[in-house]
Short mmCIF file of C-alpha atoms and ligand atoms in Angstrom, two decimals:
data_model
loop_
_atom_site.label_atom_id
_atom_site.label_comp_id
_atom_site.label_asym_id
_atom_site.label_seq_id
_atom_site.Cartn_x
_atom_site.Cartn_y
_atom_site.Cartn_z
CA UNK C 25 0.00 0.00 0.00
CA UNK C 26 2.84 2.25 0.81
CA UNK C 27 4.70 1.53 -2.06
CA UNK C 28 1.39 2.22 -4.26
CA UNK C 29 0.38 5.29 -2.51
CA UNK C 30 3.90 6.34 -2.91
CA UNK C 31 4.07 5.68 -6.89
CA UNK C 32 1.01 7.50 -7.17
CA UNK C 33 2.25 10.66 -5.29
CA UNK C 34 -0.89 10.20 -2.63
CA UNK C 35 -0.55 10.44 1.02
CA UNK C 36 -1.37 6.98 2.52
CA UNK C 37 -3.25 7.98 4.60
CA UNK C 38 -6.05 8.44 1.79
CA UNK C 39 -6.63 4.66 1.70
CA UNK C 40 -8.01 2.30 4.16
CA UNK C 41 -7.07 -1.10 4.66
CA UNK C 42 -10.48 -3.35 5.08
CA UNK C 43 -9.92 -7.10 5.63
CA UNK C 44 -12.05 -8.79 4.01
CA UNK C 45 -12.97 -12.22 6.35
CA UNK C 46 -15.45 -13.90 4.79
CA UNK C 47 -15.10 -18.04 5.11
CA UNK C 48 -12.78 -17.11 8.18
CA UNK C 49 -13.73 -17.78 11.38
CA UNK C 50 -14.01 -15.44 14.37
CA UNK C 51 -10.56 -16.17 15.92
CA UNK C 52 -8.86 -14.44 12.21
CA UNK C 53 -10.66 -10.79 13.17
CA UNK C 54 -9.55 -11.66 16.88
CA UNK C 55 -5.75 -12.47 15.90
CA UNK C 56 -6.24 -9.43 13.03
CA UNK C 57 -7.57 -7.01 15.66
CA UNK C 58 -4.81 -7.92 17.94
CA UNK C 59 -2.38 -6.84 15.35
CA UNK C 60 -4.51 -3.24 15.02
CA UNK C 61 -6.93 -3.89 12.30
CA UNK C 62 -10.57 -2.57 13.33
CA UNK C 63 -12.38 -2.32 9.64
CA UNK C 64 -13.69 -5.58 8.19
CA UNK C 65 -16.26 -6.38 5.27
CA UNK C 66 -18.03 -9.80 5.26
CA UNK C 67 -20.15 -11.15 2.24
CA UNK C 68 -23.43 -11.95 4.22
CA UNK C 69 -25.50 -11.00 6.82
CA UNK C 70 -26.14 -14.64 8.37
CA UNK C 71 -22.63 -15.53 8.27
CA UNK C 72 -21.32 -12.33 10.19
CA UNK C 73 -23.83 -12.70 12.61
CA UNK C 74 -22.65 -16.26 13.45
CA UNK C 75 -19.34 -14.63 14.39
CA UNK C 76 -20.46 -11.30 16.16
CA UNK C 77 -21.24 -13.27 19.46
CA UNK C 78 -17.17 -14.05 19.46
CA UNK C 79 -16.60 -10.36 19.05
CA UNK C 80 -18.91 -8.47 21.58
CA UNK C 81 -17.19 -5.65 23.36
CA UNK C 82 -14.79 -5.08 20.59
CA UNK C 83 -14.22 -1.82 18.20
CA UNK C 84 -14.72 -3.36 15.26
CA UNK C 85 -16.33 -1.31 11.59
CA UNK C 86 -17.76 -4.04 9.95
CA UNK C 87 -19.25 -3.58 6.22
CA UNK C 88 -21.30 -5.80 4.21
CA UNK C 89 -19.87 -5.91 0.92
CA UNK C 90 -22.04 -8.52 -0.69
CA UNK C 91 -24.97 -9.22 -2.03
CA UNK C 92 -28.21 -7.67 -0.11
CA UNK C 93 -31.54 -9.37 -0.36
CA UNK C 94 -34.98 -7.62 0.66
CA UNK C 95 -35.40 -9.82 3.21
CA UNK C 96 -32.20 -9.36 4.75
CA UNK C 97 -32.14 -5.61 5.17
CA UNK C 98 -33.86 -5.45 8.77
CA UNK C 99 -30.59 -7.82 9.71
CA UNK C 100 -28.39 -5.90 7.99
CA UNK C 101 -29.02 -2.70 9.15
CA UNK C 102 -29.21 -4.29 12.76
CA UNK C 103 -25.44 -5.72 12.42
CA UNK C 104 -23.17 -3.69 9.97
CA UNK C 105 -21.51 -0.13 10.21
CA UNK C 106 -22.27 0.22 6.69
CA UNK C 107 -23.57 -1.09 3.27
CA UNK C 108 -20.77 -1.13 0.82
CA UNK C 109 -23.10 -2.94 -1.75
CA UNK C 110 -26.30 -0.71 -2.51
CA UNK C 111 -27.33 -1.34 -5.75
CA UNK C 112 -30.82 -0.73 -6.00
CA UNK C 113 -33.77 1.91 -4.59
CA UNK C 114 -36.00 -1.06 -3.72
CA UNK C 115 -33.49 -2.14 -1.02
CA UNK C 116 -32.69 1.94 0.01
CA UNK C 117 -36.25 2.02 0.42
CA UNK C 118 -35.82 -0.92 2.49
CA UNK C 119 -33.13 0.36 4.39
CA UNK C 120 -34.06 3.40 5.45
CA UNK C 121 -37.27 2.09 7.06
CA UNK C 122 -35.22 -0.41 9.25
CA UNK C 123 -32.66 2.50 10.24
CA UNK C 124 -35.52 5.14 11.05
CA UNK C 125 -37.02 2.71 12.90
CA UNK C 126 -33.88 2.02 15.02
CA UNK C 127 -33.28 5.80 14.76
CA UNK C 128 -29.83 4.86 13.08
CA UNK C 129 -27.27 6.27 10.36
CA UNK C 130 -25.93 4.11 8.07
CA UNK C 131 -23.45 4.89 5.93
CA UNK C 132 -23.49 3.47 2.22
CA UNK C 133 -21.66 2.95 -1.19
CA UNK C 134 -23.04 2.41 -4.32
CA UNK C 135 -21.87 -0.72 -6.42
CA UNK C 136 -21.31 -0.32 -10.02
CA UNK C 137 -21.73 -2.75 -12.69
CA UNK C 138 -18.51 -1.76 -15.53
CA UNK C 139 -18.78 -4.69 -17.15
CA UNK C 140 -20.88 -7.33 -19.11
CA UNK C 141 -20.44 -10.39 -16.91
CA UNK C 142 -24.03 -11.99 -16.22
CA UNK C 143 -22.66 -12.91 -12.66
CA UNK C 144 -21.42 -9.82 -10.92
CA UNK C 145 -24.00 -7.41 -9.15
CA UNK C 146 -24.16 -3.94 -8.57
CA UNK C 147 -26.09 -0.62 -10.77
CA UNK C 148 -25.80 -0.02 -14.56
CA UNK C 149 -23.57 3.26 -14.29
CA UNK C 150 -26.98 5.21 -16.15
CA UNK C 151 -29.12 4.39 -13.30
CA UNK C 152 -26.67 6.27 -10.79
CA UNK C 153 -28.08 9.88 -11.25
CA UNK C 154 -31.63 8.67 -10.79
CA UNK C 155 -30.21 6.13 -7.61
CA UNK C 156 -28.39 8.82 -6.17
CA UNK C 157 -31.22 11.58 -6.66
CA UNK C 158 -33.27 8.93 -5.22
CA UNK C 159 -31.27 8.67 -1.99
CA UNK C 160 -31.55 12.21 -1.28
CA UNK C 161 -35.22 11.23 0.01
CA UNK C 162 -33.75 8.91 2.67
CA UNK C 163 -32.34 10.85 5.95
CA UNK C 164 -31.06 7.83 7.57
CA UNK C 165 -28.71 6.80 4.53
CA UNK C 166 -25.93 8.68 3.25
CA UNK C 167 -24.27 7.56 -0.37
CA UNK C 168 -20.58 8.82 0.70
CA UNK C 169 -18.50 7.00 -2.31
CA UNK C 170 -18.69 4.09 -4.68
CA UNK C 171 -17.57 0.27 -4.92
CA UNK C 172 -16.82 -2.04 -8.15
CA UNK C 173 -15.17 -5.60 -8.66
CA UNK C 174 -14.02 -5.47 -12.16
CA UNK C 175 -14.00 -8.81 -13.99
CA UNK C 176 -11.46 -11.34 -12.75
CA UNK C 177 -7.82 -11.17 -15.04
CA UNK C 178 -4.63 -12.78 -14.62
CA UNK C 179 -3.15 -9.59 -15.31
CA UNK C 180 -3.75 -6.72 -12.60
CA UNK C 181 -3.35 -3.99 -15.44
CA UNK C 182 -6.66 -5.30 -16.86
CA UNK C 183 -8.60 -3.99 -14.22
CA UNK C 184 -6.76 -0.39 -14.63
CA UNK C 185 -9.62 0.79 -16.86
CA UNK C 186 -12.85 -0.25 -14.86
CA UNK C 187 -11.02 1.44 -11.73
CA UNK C 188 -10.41 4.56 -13.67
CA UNK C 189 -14.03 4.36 -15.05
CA UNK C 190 -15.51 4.03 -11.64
CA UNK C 191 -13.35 6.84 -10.63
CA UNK C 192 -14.41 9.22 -13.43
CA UNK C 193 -18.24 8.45 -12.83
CA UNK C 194 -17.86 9.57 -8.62
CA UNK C 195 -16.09 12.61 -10.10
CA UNK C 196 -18.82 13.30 -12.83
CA UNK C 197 -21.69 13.00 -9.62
CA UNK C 198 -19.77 15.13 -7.07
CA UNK C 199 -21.27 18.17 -8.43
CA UNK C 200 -24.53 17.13 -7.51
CA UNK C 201 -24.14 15.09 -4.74
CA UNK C 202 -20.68 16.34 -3.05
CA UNK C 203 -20.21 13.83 -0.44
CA UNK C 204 -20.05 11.00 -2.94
CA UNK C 205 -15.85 11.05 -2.03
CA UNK C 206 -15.18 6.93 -1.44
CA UNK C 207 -13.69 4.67 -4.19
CA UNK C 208 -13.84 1.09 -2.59
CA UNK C 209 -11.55 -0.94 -5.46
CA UNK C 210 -9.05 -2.73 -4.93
CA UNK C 211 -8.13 -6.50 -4.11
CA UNK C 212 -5.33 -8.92 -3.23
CA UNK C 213 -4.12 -9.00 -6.60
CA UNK C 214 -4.93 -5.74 -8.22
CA UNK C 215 -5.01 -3.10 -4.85
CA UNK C 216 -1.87 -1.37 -6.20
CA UNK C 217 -3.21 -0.81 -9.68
CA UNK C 218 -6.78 0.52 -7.87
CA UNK C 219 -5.03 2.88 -5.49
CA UNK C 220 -3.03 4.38 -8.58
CA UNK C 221 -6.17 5.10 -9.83
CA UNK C 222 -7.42 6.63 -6.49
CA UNK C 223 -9.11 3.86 -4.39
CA UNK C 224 -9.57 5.31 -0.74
CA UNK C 225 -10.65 1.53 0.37
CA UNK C 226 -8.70 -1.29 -0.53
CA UNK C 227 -10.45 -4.85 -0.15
CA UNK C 228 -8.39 -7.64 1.05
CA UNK C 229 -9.19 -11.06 1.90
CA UNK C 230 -7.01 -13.62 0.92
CA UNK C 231 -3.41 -11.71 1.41
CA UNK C 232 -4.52 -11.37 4.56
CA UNK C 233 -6.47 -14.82 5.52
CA UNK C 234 -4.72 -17.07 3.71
CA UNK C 235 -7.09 -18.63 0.39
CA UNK C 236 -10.93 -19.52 1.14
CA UNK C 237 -11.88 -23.04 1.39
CA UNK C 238 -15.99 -23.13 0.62
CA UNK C 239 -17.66 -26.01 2.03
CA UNK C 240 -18.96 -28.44 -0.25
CA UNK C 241 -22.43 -28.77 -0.87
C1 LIG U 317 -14.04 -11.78 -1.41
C2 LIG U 317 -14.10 -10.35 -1.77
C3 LIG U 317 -12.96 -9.52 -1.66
C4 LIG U 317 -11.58 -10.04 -1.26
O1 LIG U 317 -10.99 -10.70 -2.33
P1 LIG U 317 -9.45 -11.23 -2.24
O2 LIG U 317 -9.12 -11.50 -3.66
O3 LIG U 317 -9.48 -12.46 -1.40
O4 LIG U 317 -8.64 -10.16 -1.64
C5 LIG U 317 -13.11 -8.18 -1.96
N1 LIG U 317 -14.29 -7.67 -2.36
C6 LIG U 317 -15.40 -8.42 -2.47
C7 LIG U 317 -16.68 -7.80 -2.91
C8 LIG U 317 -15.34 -9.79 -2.21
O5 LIG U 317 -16.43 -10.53 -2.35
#
């Protein structure tokens, strides 16, 4: 990160480390935490709430990053700092309601959809005016930057245009909505290209945690 930061002429203090611990159990954030890490992002809302018990009483930002369903919002709101993964007014909607109700601010990012893969989530970059417009209407919520995952390359420089495009869209909506500052982009094999192009919040799970074994089903 230093080194990237550095190449790019950017303080480093700009960019925020969030460990991504999805698959891991609670005893990686404990052993990360102990080593000064306090932001996290997990993929789902059931499988972060199997490991908050473990990590009452601690300081710990976590974000979901995944995948929201409808009728996982009330949970989600409930157990995350913030939604990283907003890609839709339905959920907002959704969203808002819960925090209202619990008289609480959440925090979100928008995720964009740069490329034509059928299986990554995440807004068409023409529905982010209307999204963001949209947004305005919910007091409880506050869009404060944007997220991607650009298609999966060998080759780290692939992803330099998708994180320049999803940098160039945040700075073609700041006029109109001026706290839209985040870029989340960024992962364990392409975080130095994405904080070239001016990520503030790197995602990293695997450089971290070691690779993911799923369970089979
Ligand atoms: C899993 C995941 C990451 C972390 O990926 P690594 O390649 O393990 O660093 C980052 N962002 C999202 C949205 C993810 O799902």
């Amino acid at each position: 990160m230093e080194e990237a930061c550095h190449r790019a002429g950017r303080p480093s203090q700009q960019v925020r480390l969030m460990a991504v611990s999805k698959t891991h159990p609670a005893d990686a954030l404990l052993e990360a935490m102990e080593a000064g890490q306090h932001l996290f992002g997990e993929n789902r809302v059931q499988e972060w709430q199997t490991k908050q018990e473990a990590l009452a009483g601690k300081q710990v930002e976590m974000h979901l990053i995944g995948p929201l369903q409808s009728n996982k919002t009330t949970r989600a709101v409930e157990t995350f700092s913030a939604i990283d993964s907003l890609d839709s007014l339905r959920i907002a909607a959704r969203l808002e309601s819960t925090a209202a109700s619990l008289d609480k601010f959440l925090p979100v990012l928008i995720e964009v959809k740069l490329s034509h893969e059928t299986s990554k989530h995440g807004l068409s970059p023409d529905a982010l005016p209307s999204l963001l417009s949209g947004l305005k209407d919910f007091p409880h919520l506050q869009a404060c930057g944007l997220m991607t995952v650009p298609p999966y390359s060998e080759d780290p420089a692939d992803a330099r245009p998708y994180f320049a495009r999803l940098r160039a869209l945040r700075d073609q909506n700041l006029a109109t909505s001026p706290k839209l500052t985040e870029l989340s982009m960024g992962m364990s094999h392409d975080f130095a290209v994405a904080i070239e192009e001016g990520s503030t919040c790197i995602r990293i799970g695997t450089a971290i945690f070691g690779n993911r074994s799923y369970p089979q089903p």
